[in-house]
XYZ file of C-alpha atoms in Angstrom:
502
model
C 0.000 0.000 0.000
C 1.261 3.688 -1.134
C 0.593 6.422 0.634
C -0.911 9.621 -1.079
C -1.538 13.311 -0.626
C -3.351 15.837 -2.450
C -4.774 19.274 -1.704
C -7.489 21.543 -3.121
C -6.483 25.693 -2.737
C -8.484 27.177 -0.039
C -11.133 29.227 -1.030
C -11.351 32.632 0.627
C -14.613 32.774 2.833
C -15.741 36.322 1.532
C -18.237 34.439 -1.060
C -21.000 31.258 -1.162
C -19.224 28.479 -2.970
C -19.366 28.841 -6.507
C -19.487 25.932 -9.442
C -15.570 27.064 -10.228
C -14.506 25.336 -6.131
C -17.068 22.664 -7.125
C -15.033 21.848 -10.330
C -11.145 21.941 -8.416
C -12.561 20.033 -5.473
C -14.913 17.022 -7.424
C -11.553 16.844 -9.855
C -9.302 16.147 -6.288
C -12.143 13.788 -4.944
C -11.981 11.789 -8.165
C -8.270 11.443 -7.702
C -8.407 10.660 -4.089
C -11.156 7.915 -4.734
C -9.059 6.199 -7.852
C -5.931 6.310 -5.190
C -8.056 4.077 -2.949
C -9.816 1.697 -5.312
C -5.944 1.022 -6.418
C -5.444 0.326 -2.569
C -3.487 3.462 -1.213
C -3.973 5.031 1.887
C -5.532 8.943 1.156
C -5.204 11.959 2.754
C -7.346 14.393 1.025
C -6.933 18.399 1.791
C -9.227 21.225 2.094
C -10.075 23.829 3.822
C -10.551 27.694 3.856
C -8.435 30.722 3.547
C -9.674 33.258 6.815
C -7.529 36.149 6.808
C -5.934 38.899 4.759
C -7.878 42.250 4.334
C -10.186 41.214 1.914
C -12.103 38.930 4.878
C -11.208 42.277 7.148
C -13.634 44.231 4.488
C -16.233 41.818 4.209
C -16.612 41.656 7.852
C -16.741 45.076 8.590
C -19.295 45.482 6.263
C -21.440 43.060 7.831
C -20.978 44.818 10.909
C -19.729 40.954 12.760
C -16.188 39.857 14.380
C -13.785 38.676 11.818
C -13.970 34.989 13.553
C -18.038 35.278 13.446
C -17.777 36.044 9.816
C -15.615 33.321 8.641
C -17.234 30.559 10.919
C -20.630 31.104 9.234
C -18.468 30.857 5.173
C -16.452 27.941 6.546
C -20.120 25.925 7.188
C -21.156 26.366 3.654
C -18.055 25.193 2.075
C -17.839 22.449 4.875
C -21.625 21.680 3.684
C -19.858 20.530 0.178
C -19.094 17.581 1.521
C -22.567 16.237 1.488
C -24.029 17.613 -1.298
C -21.042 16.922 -3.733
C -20.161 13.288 -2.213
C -16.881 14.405 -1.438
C -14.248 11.919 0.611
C -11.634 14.451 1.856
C -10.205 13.511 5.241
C -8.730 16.885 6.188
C -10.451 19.836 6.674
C -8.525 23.048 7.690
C -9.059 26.439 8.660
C -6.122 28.857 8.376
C -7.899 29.867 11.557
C -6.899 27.060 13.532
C -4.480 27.365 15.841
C -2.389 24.580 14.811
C -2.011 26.181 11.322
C -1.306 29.612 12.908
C 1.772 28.286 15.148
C 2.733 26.757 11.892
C 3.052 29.056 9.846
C 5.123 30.697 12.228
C 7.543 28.488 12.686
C 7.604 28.159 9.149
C 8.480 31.698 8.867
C 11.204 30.880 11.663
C 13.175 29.071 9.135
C 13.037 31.318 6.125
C 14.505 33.561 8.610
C 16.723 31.295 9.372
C 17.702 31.351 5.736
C 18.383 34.807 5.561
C 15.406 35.395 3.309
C 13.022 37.722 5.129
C 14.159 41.379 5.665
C 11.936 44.269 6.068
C 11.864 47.815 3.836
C 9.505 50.295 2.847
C 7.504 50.127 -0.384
C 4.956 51.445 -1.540
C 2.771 49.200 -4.382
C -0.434 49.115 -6.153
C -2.945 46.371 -4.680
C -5.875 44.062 -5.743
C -7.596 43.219 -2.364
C -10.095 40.509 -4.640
C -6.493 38.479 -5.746
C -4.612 39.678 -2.603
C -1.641 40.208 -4.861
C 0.445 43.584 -5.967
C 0.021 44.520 -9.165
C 2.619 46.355 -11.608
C 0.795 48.495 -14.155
C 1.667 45.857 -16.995
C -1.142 43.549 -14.555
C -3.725 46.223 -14.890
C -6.128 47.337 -17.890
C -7.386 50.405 -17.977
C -6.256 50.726 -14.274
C -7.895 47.778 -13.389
C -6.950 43.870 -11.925
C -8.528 42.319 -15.072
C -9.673 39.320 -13.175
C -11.680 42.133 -10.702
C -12.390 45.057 -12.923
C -14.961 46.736 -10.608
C -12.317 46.432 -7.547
C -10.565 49.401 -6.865
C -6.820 48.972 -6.839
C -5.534 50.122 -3.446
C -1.996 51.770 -2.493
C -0.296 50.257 0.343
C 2.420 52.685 1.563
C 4.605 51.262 4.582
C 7.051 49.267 5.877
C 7.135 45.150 5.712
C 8.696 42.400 5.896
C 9.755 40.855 2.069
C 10.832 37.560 0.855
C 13.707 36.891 -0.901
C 11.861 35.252 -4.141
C 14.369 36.681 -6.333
C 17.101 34.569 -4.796
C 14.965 31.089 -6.228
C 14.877 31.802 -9.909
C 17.012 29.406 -10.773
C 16.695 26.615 -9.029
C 12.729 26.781 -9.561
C 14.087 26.351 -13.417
C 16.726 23.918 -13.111
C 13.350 22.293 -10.924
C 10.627 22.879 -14.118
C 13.460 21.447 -16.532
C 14.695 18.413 -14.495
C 10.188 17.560 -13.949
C 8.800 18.318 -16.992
C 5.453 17.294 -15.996
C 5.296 19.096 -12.222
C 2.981 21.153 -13.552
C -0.039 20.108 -16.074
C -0.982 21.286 -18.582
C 2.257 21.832 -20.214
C 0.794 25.185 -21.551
C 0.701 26.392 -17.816
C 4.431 25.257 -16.997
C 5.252 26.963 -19.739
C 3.640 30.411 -18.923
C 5.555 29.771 -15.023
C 8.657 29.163 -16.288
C 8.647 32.045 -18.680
C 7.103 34.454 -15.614
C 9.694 32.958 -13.912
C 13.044 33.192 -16.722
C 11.966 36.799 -16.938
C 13.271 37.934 -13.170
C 11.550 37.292 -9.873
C 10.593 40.353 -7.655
C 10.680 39.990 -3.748
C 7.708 39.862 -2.414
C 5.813 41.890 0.850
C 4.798 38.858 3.526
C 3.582 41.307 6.102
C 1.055 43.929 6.584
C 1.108 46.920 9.324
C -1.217 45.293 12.420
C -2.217 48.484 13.145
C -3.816 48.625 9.730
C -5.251 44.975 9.047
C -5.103 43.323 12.525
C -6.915 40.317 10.927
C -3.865 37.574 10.241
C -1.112 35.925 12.079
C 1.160 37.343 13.977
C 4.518 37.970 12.767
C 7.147 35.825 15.160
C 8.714 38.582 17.848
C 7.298 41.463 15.645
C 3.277 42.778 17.166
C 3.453 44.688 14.777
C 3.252 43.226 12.217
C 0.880 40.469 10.990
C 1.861 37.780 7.645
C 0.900 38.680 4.316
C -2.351 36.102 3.151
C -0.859 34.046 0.943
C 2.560 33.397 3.082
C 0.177 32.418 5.746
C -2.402 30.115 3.540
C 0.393 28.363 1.704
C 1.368 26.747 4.959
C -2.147 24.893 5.444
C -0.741 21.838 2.443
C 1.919 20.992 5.290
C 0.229 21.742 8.741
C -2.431 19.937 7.803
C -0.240 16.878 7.924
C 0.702 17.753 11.783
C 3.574 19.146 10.418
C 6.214 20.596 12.124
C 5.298 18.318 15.046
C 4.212 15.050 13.439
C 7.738 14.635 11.209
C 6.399 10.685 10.440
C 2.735 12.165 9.207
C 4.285 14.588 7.136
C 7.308 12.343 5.690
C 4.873 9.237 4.691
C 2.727 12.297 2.616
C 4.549 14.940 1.691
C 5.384 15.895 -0.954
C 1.698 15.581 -2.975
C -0.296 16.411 -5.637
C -2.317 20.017 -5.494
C -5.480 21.091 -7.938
C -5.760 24.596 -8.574
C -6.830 27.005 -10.607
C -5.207 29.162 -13.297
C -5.189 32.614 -11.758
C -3.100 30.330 -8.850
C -0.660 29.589 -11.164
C 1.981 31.533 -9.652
C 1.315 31.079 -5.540
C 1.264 27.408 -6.364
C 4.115 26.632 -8.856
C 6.130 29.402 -8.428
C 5.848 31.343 -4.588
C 5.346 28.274 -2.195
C 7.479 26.732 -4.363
C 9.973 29.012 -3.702
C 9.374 29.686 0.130
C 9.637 25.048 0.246
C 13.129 25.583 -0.684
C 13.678 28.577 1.422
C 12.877 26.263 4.599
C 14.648 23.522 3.399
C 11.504 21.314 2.982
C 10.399 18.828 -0.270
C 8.834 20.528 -3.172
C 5.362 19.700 -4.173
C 5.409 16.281 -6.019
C 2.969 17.857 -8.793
C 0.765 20.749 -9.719
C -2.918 20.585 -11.751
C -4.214 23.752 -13.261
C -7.645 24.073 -14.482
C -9.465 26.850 -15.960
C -12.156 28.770 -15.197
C -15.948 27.946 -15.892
C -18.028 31.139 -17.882
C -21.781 30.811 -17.933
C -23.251 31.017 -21.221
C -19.842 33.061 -23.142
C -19.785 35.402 -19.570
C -17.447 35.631 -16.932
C -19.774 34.762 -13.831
C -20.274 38.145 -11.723
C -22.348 38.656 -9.029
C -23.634 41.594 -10.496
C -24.362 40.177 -14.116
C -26.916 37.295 -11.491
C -25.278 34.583 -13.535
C -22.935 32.866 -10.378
C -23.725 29.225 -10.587
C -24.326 27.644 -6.829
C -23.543 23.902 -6.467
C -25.957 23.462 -4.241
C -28.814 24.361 -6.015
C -27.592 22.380 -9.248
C -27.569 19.643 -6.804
C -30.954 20.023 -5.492
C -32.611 20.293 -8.863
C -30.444 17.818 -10.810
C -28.636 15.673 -8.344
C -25.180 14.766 -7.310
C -24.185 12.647 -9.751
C -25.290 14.705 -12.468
C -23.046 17.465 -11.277
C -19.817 15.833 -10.886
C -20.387 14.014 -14.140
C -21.202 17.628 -16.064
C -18.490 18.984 -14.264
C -15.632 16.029 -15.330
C -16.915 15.250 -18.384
C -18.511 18.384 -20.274
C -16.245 20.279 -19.560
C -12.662 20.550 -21.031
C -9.811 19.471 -18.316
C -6.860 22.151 -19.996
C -9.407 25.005 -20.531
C -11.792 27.188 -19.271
C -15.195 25.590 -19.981
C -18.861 26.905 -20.237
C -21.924 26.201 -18.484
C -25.580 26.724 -19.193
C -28.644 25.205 -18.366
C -29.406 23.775 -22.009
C -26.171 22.311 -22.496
C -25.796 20.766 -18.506
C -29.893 18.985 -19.217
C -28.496 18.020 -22.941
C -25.250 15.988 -21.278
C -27.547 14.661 -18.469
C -29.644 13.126 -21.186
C -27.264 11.665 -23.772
C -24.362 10.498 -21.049
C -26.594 9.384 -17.995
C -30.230 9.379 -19.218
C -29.828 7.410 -22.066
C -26.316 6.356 -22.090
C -24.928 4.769 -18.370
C -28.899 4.476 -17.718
C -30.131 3.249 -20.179
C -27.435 0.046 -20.888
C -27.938 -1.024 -17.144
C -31.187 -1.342 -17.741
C -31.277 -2.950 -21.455
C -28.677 -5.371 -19.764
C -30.938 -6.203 -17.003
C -33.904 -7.218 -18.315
C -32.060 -9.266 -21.028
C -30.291 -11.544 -18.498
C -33.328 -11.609 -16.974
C -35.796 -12.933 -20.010
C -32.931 -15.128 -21.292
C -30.584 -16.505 -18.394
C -33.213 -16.373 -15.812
C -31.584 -13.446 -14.452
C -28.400 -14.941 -13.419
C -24.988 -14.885 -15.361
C -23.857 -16.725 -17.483
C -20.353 -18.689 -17.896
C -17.837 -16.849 -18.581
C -17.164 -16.103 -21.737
C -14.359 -14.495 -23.769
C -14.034 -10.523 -23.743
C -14.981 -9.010 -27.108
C -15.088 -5.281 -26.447
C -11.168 -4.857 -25.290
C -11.579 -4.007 -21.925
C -7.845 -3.933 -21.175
C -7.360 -1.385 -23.737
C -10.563 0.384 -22.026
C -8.766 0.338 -19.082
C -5.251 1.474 -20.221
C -6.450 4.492 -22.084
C -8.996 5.472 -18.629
C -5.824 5.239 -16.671
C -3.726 7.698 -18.585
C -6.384 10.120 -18.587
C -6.483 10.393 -15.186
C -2.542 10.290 -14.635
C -2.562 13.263 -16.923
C -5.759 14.765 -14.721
C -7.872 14.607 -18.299
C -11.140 13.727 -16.763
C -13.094 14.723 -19.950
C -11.066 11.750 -21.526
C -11.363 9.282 -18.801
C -15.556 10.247 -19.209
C -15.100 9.646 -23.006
C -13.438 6.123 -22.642
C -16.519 5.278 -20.531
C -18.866 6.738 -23.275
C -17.292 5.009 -26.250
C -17.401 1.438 -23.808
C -21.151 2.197 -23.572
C -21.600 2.998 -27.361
C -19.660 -0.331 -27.970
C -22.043 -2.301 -25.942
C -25.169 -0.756 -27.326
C -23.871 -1.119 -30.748
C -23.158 -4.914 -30.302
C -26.963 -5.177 -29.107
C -28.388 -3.903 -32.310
C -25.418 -6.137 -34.238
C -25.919 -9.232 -32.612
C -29.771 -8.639 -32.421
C -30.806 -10.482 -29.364
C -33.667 -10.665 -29.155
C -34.060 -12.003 -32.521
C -31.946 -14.922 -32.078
C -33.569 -15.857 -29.320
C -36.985 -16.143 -31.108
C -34.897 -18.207 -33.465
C -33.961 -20.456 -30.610
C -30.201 -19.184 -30.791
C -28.239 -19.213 -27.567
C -27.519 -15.649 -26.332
C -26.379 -16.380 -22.939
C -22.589 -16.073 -24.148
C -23.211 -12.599 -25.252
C -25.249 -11.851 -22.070
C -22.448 -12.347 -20.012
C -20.290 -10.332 -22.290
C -22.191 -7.118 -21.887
C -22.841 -7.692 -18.262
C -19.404 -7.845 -17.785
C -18.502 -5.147 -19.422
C -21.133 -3.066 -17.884
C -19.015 -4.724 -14.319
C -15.871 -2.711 -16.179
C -18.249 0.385 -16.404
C -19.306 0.248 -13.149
C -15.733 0.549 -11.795
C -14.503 3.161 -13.836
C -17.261 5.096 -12.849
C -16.729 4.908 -8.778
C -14.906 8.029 -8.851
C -16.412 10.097 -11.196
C -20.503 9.374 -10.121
C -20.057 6.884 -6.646
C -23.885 6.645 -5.884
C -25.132 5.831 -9.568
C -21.720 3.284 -10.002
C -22.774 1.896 -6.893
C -26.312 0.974 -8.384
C -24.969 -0.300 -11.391
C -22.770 -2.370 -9.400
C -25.495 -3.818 -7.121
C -27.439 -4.907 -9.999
C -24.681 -7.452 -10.957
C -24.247 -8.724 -7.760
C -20.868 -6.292 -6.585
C -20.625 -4.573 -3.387
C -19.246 -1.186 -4.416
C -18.035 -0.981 -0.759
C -15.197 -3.849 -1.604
C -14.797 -2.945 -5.054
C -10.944 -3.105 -6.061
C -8.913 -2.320 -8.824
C -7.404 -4.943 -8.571
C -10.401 -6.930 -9.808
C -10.523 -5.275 -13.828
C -9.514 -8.457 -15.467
C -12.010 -10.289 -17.480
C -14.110 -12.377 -15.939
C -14.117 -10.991 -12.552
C -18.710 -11.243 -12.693
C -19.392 -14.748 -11.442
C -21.243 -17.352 -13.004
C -24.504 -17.761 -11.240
C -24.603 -13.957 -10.012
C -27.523 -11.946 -10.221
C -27.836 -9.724 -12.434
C -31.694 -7.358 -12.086
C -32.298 -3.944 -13.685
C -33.115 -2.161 -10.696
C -34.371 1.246 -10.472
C -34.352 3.872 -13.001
C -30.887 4.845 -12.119
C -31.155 8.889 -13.984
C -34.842 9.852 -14.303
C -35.737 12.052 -17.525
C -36.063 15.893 -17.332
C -38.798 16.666 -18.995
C -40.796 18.170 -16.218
C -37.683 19.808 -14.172
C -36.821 21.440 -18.138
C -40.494 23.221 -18.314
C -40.356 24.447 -14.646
């Protein structure tokens, strides 16, 4: 048994979740629950991000403590869990104290490295990315990525990291791992961000300005800059610095994050790793960002896509299947209504859905419901299986989802071939067939555990397989038994029809 780590980013708690988290974090839980059908032990990160002066803002404006303010946030992306199936194991506030006293001993030891020294600056500021921001960033004065944010000047004295001192050996690091970060598009946008000169960086903020954060060690004055603090939650989580044997088995892992994180993730906490003399991140997934309908989703254009009401008018499964397989994995991705109802029809409606059932009620008229011997594999299920597994090593869900599509297209395409029901009238035997597609809808079943557990899970039962035991290590042919039964069960994805005219 391997061990294995991964990590979502933590969303700030200045918003409701939004269908952009529920894409990074269903991606990590489909990861996390592949790990353990292959029989590794998981830990699974998440968490929010509770400080820095955007969260200072948004509390004062709702006239509440800080700590008030972030509890209620932290709920609602806790709630995920539930609503979007998720497995994570971990759970951690940057509010914690745990965190907090690690993240200052982690700033200890870049001290201890001689790369944290305090000057004055003065800098242009996007509170929505929490980042500075050089006029080149800006359009029309403006953080592109929060156009109706005004940029703020900070003007004072802080504590700065010696970034510029890592330049290097973060490229000697992207040249000797060409595949740390994926897609290659996005390693190649770091490493030219980072060829082209690294700036320090500020890692503090004036208490008496934004008392909201962690304390800076032996300095009250002073509290840590956001994203030096947040960064530290992929480690502390792990019990780190206390639990050395916790964060040796799991460190380093794999983290899922979004494009505009490119450079905190692959570049900055890369960067502050080496500075305290800790493992680099084993590898980094970038995703895009999710438009609705051609738009950028704004609170103030009312198009903001909420998980959980998707999931209360759709269902789970539907979600995390729209979100992994409709959309593409490299590349920002739309959603709309029309096109999330048209996948939910021709993948689960009348693809997944429809087979289980076909399959059902044909072992049932002609093998008395049971299945048959085994019989020899005719739809390639090892090649199935090898292309599925690359996808996901290369974090292409949308290609893993098509390798289940074009299995179920195979299967219903060797019903109307071998016709059946015809031969049966004809007094042919069919059972040999019968078991073929009921394995092979076994083989769907499994892929699927990740990607949609509770409708894989029905699929399963109706051959027979407890989804709770399912293994990887049971995708060779023949793994249905002779004798098993195999029912249609329940309409596993109902139609739309009413849910489209409401």
């Amino acid at each position: 048994m391997s061990k294995y780590y991964l990590t979502t980013t933590l969303p700030y708690v200045n918003a409701d979740p939004h269908i952009g988290f529920a894409l990074e974090i269903i991606q990590a839980d489909i990861l996390a629950r592949a790990e353990r059908l292959r029989g590794n032990e998981v830990v699974f990160n998440t968490g929010t991000d509770e400080h820095g002066l955007k969260i200072w803002q948004k509390a004062q404006e709702a006239g509440v403590e800080p700590k008030a303010y972030c509890d209620e946030y932290a709920a609602k992306f806790h709630g995920l869990k539930e609503a979007l199936n998720l497995t994570y194991t971990n759970f951690i506030r940057t509010t914690d104290t745990h965190h907090i006293a690690a993240a200052q001993e982690f700033w200890k030891r870049c001290d201890a490295s001689g790369d944290i020294y305090k000057k004055a600056y003065k800098v242009k500021y996007c509170v929505g990315c929490e980042l500075e921001k050089t006029d080149s960033d800006l359009v029309d004065g403006c953080c592109p990525i929060h156009p109706k944010m005004e940029i703020e000047i900070i003007d004072e004295e802080n504590y700065f990291f010696r970034f510029s001192k890592y330049g290097e050996a973060l490229l000697a690091h992207y040249e000797s791992h060409p595949d740390f970060v994926i897609p290659d598009t996005r390693l190649n946008e770091i490493r030219s961000f980072v060829a082209g000169g690294l700036q320090d960086f500020s890692i503090s903020r004036l208490a008496a300005k934004l008392p909201w954060g962690v304390p800076v060690p032996n300095d009250s004055e002073q509290v840590m800059y956001v994203w030096f603090d947040a960064l530290v939650n992929y480690i502390s989580t792990l019990g780190w610095p206390e639990n050395q044997q916790m964060f040796e088995d799991f460190w380093p892992g794999v983290q899922v994050a979004g494009k505009d994180n490119l450079r905190q993730q692959s570049a900055m906490w890369q960067a502050m790793l080496l500075s305290a003399k800790l493992p680099l991140s084993k590898q980094i997934f970038i995703h895009g960002f999710i438009t609705a309908e051609g738009q950028k989703m704004s609170k103030s254009l009312g198009n903001v896509v909420n998980p959980y009401d998707l999931v209360q008018r759709y269902g789970t499964d539907a979600v995390r299947h729209y979100l992994a397989g409709a959309l593409p994995a490299y590349a920002d991705g739309d959603f709309s209504q029309k096109l999330f109802e048209e996948h939910y029809g021709s993948k689960l409606v009348n693809g997944i859905g429809n087979l289980s059932s076909r399959v059902g009620t044909m072992v049932g008229k002609y093998c008395e419901g049971k299945a048959p011997v085994v019989t020899p594999d005719i739809f390639n299920v090892e090649g199935f299986w090898k292309r599925y597994d690359d996808a996901l090593a290369r974090f292409h869900f949308d290609d893993a989802l098509k390798a289940i599509d074009e299995l179920v297209a195979s299967c219903n395409k060797e019903i109307d071939i071998q016709a059946p029901f015809k031969k049966a009238k004809e007094g042919i035997d069919v059972s040999p067939f019968m078991y073929q597609l009921s394995e092979a809808l076994r083989h769907i079943g499994l892929a699927l555990l990740p990607i949609i557990p509770a409708g894989a899970t029905k699929v399963l039962a109706n051959l027979s397989v407890d989804a709770d035991k399912a293994s990887w290590n049971d995708r060779n042919w023949g793994g249905l038994q002779p004798g098993a039964s195999v029912v249609k069960g329940d309409i596993l994805f109902p139609r739309l029809e009413v849910e489209s005219k409401a």
